[in-house]
Structure formats: structure tokens, C-alpha cells
Amino acid sequence: MGNEEILRKIGERIMLRRRQLRMTQEELADRMDVSTQMISYAEQGRKAIRPENLIKLCAALDISADYILTGSTGERECARIAAKLARLAPEQLQKLETVIDCCLELAGVSD
């Protein structure tokens, strides 16, 4: 995988998480104290993110650098999801587990 493809995938993950949080590029830029153009370029995969901005980005999006850089889910992502799961009622958890099992089955992942 070449640099252009890596930057494009990083940009996709940034945009996906920002949208998941219902945040605009302007809001993210404000939280990071950077320009909106920097966010736009990063999401488009046009420019690499400097290390100091990567740290700000991960804090603003509450996500790990591993996920942004490689797409690998880390402890931070799992902890965030676990905290949400803890707020569900037992019957909701059972239904969600069924959905997860179906997704794993479709992905060819077994227990």
C-alpha cells in the first residue's frame, strides 16, 4: 500500500469518527486549535498529520492513534463501547449480542 492510499484511509477514518460524533470540520478544528483547511486536507488524504496534531485529533475525537493510523481497534475504543453497553438493560444486551453474533458470522469469525 502506497503513501497516498494510507493517507486516504486515514482521512476516511477521521471523517467517519467526526461524523459519528455529529461534529463539523469547523468544530473539530476549533477543538484542536487548527485551521478548517487542515481538517479538510487530512480527511481528503491530501496531507499527513503532524504528530502534535495527531495527539490533538485523538483527544478531540476520543479515539486512539492506532485506530486513526492503522484502523486497528484498541483499548480506548473497546472501553468507550463497554461504557455504553453498561448503560443498556439486560434484554437490550441480549438483542445486541445476537446482532454481534450475526455480524461475526457474516465476517467468517468464530467464537
Coordinates of N, CA and C in Angstrom, one line a residue:
M1 N 0.8 -1.2 0.0 CA 0.0 0.0 0.0 C 0.9 1.2 0.0
G2 N 0.6 2.2 -0.9 CA 1.4 3.4 -1.1 C 1.0 4.5 -0.1
N3 N 1.8 5.5 0.0 CA 1.5 6.6 0.9 C 0.2 7.3 0.6
E4 N -0.1 7.4 -0.6 CA -1.4 8.1 -1.0 C -2.6 7.3 -0.5
E5 N -2.5 6.0 -0.6 CA -3.6 5.1 -0.1 C -3.7 5.1 1.4
I6 N -2.5 5.1 2.1 CA -2.5 5.2 3.5 C -3.2 6.5 4.0
L7 N -2.8 7.6 3.4 CA -3.4 8.9 3.8 C -4.9 9.0 3.5
R8 N -5.3 8.4 2.4 CA -6.7 8.3 2.1 C -7.5 7.5 3.1
K9 N -7.0 6.4 3.5 CA -7.7 5.6 4.5 C -7.7 6.3 5.9
I10 N -6.6 7.0 6.3 CA -6.6 7.7 7.5 C -7.6 8.8 7.4
G11 N -7.7 9.5 6.3 CA -8.7 10.5 6.1 C -10.2 10.0 6.3
E12 N -10.4 8.8 5.7 CA -11.7 8.2 5.8 C -12.1 7.9 7.3
R13 N -11.1 7.4 8.1 CA -11.4 7.1 9.5 C -11.6 8.4 10.3
I14 N -10.9 9.4 10.0 CA -11.1 10.7 10.7 C -12.5 11.2 10.4
M15 N -12.9 11.2 9.1 CA -14.2 11.7 8.7 C -15.3 10.9 9.3
L16 N -15.2 9.6 9.3 CA -16.2 8.7 9.8 C -16.4 8.9 11.3
R17 N -15.3 9.1 12.1 CA -15.5 9.3 13.5 C -16.0 10.7 13.8
R18 N -15.6 11.7 13.0 CA -16.1 13.1 13.2 C -17.6 13.1 13.0
R19 N -18.0 12.4 11.9 CA -19.5 12.4 11.6 C -20.3 11.6 12.6
Q20 N -19.6 10.5 13.1 CA -20.3 9.7 14.2 C -20.6 10.6 15.4
L21 N -19.7 11.5 15.7 CA -19.9 12.4 16.8 C -20.7 13.6 16.4
R22 N -21.2 13.7 15.2 CA -22.0 14.8 14.7 C -21.3 16.1 14.8
M23 N -20.1 16.1 14.4 CA -19.2 17.3 14.5 C -18.9 17.8 13.2
T24 N -18.9 19.1 13.0 CA -18.5 19.7 11.7 C -16.9 19.8 11.7
Q25 N -16.4 20.0 10.5 CA -15.0 20.2 10.4 C -14.6 21.4 11.2
E26 N -15.4 22.4 11.2 CA -15.1 23.7 11.9 C -15.1 23.4 13.4
E27 N -16.0 22.6 13.9 CA -16.0 22.3 15.3 C -14.8 21.5 15.7
L28 N -14.4 20.6 14.9 CA -13.2 19.8 15.1 C -11.9 20.7 15.1
A29 N -11.9 21.5 14.1 CA -10.7 22.4 14.0 C -10.6 23.3 15.3
D30 N -11.8 23.8 15.7 CA -11.8 24.7 16.9 C -11.3 23.9 18.1
R31 N -11.7 22.7 18.3 CA -11.3 21.8 19.4 C -9.8 21.5 19.4
M32 N -9.3 21.5 18.2 CA -7.8 21.2 18.0 C -7.0 22.4 17.9
D33 N -7.6 23.6 17.8 CA -6.9 24.8 17.6 C -6.0 24.8 16.3
V34 N -6.7 24.3 15.2 CA -6.0 24.3 13.9 C -7.0 24.9 12.9
S35 N -6.6 25.0 11.7 CA -7.5 25.5 10.6 C -8.4 24.5 10.1
T36 N -9.6 24.9 9.6 CA -10.5 24.0 9.0 C -9.9 23.4 7.8
Q37 N -9.1 24.1 7.1 CA -8.4 23.6 5.9 C -7.5 22.4 6.2
M38 N -6.9 22.4 7.4 CA -6.0 21.3 7.8 C -6.9 20.1 8.0
I39 N -8.1 20.2 8.6 CA -9.0 19.1 8.8 C -9.5 18.6 7.4
S40 N -9.8 19.5 6.5 CA -10.3 19.1 5.2 C -9.2 18.4 4.4
Y41 N -8.0 18.9 4.5 CA -6.9 18.2 3.8 C -6.6 16.8 4.4
A42 N -6.7 16.7 5.7 CA -6.5 15.4 6.3 C -7.5 14.4 5.9
E43 N -8.8 14.8 5.9 CA -9.9 14.0 5.6 C -9.8 13.5 4.1
Q44 N -9.3 14.4 3.3 CA -9.2 14.1 1.8 C -8.0 13.2 1.6
G45 N -7.1 13.1 2.5 CA -5.8 12.3 2.3 C -4.8 13.1 1.6
R46 N -5.0 14.5 1.6 CA -4.1 15.3 0.8 C -2.8 15.6 1.5
K47 N -2.8 15.6 2.9 CA -1.7 15.9 3.7 C -1.6 15.0 4.9
A48 N -0.4 14.7 5.3 CA -0.2 13.9 6.5 C -0.4 14.8 7.7
I49 N -0.8 14.2 8.8 CA -1.0 14.9 10.1 C 0.3 14.9 10.9
R50 N 0.7 16.1 11.3 CA 1.9 16.2 12.2 C 1.6 15.5 13.5
P51 N 2.6 15.0 14.2 CA 2.4 14.3 15.4 C 1.7 15.1 16.5
E52 N 2.0 16.3 16.6 CA 1.3 17.1 17.7 C -0.2 17.3 17.3
N53 N -0.5 17.4 16.1 CA -1.9 17.4 15.7 C -2.6 16.1 15.8
L54 N -1.9 15.0 15.6 CA -2.5 13.7 15.8 C -2.9 13.5 17.2
I55 N -2.1 14.0 18.1 CA -2.4 13.9 19.6 C -3.7 14.7 19.9
K56 N -3.8 15.9 19.3 CA -5.0 16.7 19.5 C -6.2 16.1 18.9
L57 N -6.0 15.5 17.7 CA -7.1 14.9 16.9 C -7.7 13.7 17.7
C58 N -6.8 12.9 18.3 CA -7.2 11.7 19.0 C -8.0 12.2 20.3
A59 N -7.5 13.2 20.9 CA -8.2 13.7 22.1 C -9.6 14.3 21.7
A60 N -9.6 15.0 20.7 CA -10.9 15.7 20.3 C -11.9 14.6 19.8
L61 N -11.5 13.6 19.2 CA -12.4 12.5 18.7 C -12.6 11.4 19.6
D62 N -11.8 11.4 20.8 CA -11.9 10.3 21.8 C -11.6 9.0 21.1
I63 N -10.5 8.9 20.4 CA -10.1 7.7 19.7 C -8.6 7.5 19.7
S64 N -8.2 6.3 19.5 CA -6.7 6.0 19.6 C -6.0 6.4 18.3
A65 N -4.7 6.6 18.5 CA -3.9 6.9 17.3 C -3.8 5.6 16.5
D66 N -3.8 4.4 17.2 CA -3.7 3.2 16.4 C -4.9 3.1 15.4
Y67 N -6.1 3.4 15.9 CA -7.2 3.4 15.0 C -7.1 4.3 13.8
I68 N -6.7 5.6 14.1 CA -6.5 6.6 13.1 C -5.5 6.1 12.1
L69 N -4.4 5.7 12.5 CA -3.2 5.3 11.6 C -3.4 4.0 10.9
T70 N -4.0 3.0 11.6 CA -4.0 1.6 11.1 C -5.4 1.0 10.9
G71 N -6.3 1.6 11.6 CA -7.7 1.0 11.5 C -7.9 -0.1 12.6
S72 N -6.8 -0.3 13.4 CA -6.9 -1.3 14.4 C -7.7 -0.8 15.7
T73 N -8.6 -1.6 16.1 CA -9.3 -1.2 17.3 C -8.5 -1.5 18.6
G74 N -8.4 -0.5 19.4 CA -7.6 -0.6 20.6 C -8.4 -0.5 21.9
E75 N -7.7 -0.5 23.0 CA -8.3 -0.5 24.3 C -9.3 0.7 24.5
R76 N -8.9 1.8 23.9 CA -9.7 3.0 24.1 C -11.1 2.9 23.5
E77 N -11.1 2.3 22.3 CA -12.3 2.1 21.6 C -13.2 1.1 22.3
C78 N -12.6 0.0 22.7 CA -13.3 -1.1 23.4 C -13.9 -0.5 24.8
A79 N -13.1 0.3 25.5 CA -13.6 0.9 26.7 C -14.7 1.8 26.5
R80 N -14.7 2.6 25.4 CA -15.8 3.5 25.1 C -17.1 2.7 24.9
I81 N -17.0 1.7 24.1 CA -18.1 0.8 23.8 C -18.6 0.1 25.0
A82 N -17.7 -0.4 25.8 CA -18.1 -1.1 27.0 C -18.9 -0.2 28.0
A83 N -18.5 1.1 28.1 CA -19.2 2.0 28.9 C -20.6 2.2 28.4
K84 N -20.8 2.3 27.1 CA -22.1 2.4 26.5 C -23.0 1.1 26.8
L85 N -22.3 0.0 26.7 CA -23.0 -1.3 26.9 C -23.5 -1.4 28.3
A86 N -22.7 -0.9 29.3 CA -23.1 -0.9 30.7 C -24.4 -0.2 31.0
R87 N -24.8 0.7 30.1 CA -26.0 1.5 30.4 C -27.3 0.9 29.8
L88 N -27.1 -0.3 29.1 CA -28.2 -0.9 28.5 C -28.9 -1.9 29.5
A89 N -30.2 -2.1 29.3 CA -30.9 -3.1 30.1 C -30.5 -4.5 29.6
P90 N -30.7 -5.5 30.5 CA -30.3 -6.9 30.1 C -30.9 -7.4 28.8
E91 N -32.2 -7.1 28.6 CA -32.8 -7.5 27.3 C -32.3 -6.8 26.1
Q92 N -31.8 -5.6 26.3 CA -31.2 -4.9 25.2 C -29.8 -5.5 24.9
L93 N -29.1 -5.9 25.9 CA -27.8 -6.5 25.7 C -28.0 -7.9 25.0
Q94 N -29.0 -8.6 25.3 CA -29.2 -9.9 24.7 C -29.5 -9.7 23.2
K95 N -30.3 -8.7 22.8 CA -30.6 -8.4 21.4 C -29.3 -7.9 20.7
L96 N -28.5 -7.1 21.4 CA -27.3 -6.6 20.8 C -26.3 -7.8 20.5
E97 N -26.2 -8.7 21.5 CA -25.4 -9.8 21.3 C -25.7 -10.7 20.1
T98 N -27.0 -10.8 19.9 CA -27.5 -11.5 18.7 C -27.0 -10.8 17.4
V99 N -27.1 -9.5 17.4 CA -26.7 -8.7 16.2 C -25.2 -8.9 16.0
I100 N -24.4 -8.8 17.1 CA -22.9 -9.0 17.1 C -22.6 -10.4 16.5
D101 N -23.3 -11.4 17.0 CA -23.1 -12.8 16.5 C -23.3 -12.9 15.0
C102 N -24.4 -12.3 14.6 CA -24.7 -12.3 13.1 C -23.6 -11.6 12.3
C103 N -23.1 -10.5 12.8 CA -22.0 -9.8 12.1 C -20.7 -10.6 12.1
L104 N -20.4 -11.3 13.2 CA -19.2 -12.1 13.2 C -19.4 -13.3 12.3
E105 N -20.6 -13.9 12.2 CA -20.8 -15.0 11.3 C -20.7 -14.5 9.9
L106 N -21.2 -13.3 9.5 CA -21.0 -12.8 8.2 C -19.6 -12.5 7.8
A107 N -18.8 -12.2 8.9 CA -17.4 -11.9 8.6 C -16.5 -13.1 8.7
G108 N -17.2 -14.3 9.0 CA -16.4 -15.5 9.0 C -15.6 -15.7 10.2
V109 N -15.9 -15.0 11.3 CA -15.2 -15.1 12.6 C -16.0 -15.9 13.5
S110 N -15.3 -16.9 14.1 CA -16.0 -17.8 15.0 C -15.5 -17.5 16.4
D111 N -16.3 -18.1 17.4 CA -16.0 -17.9 18.8 C -14.7 -18.6 19.2

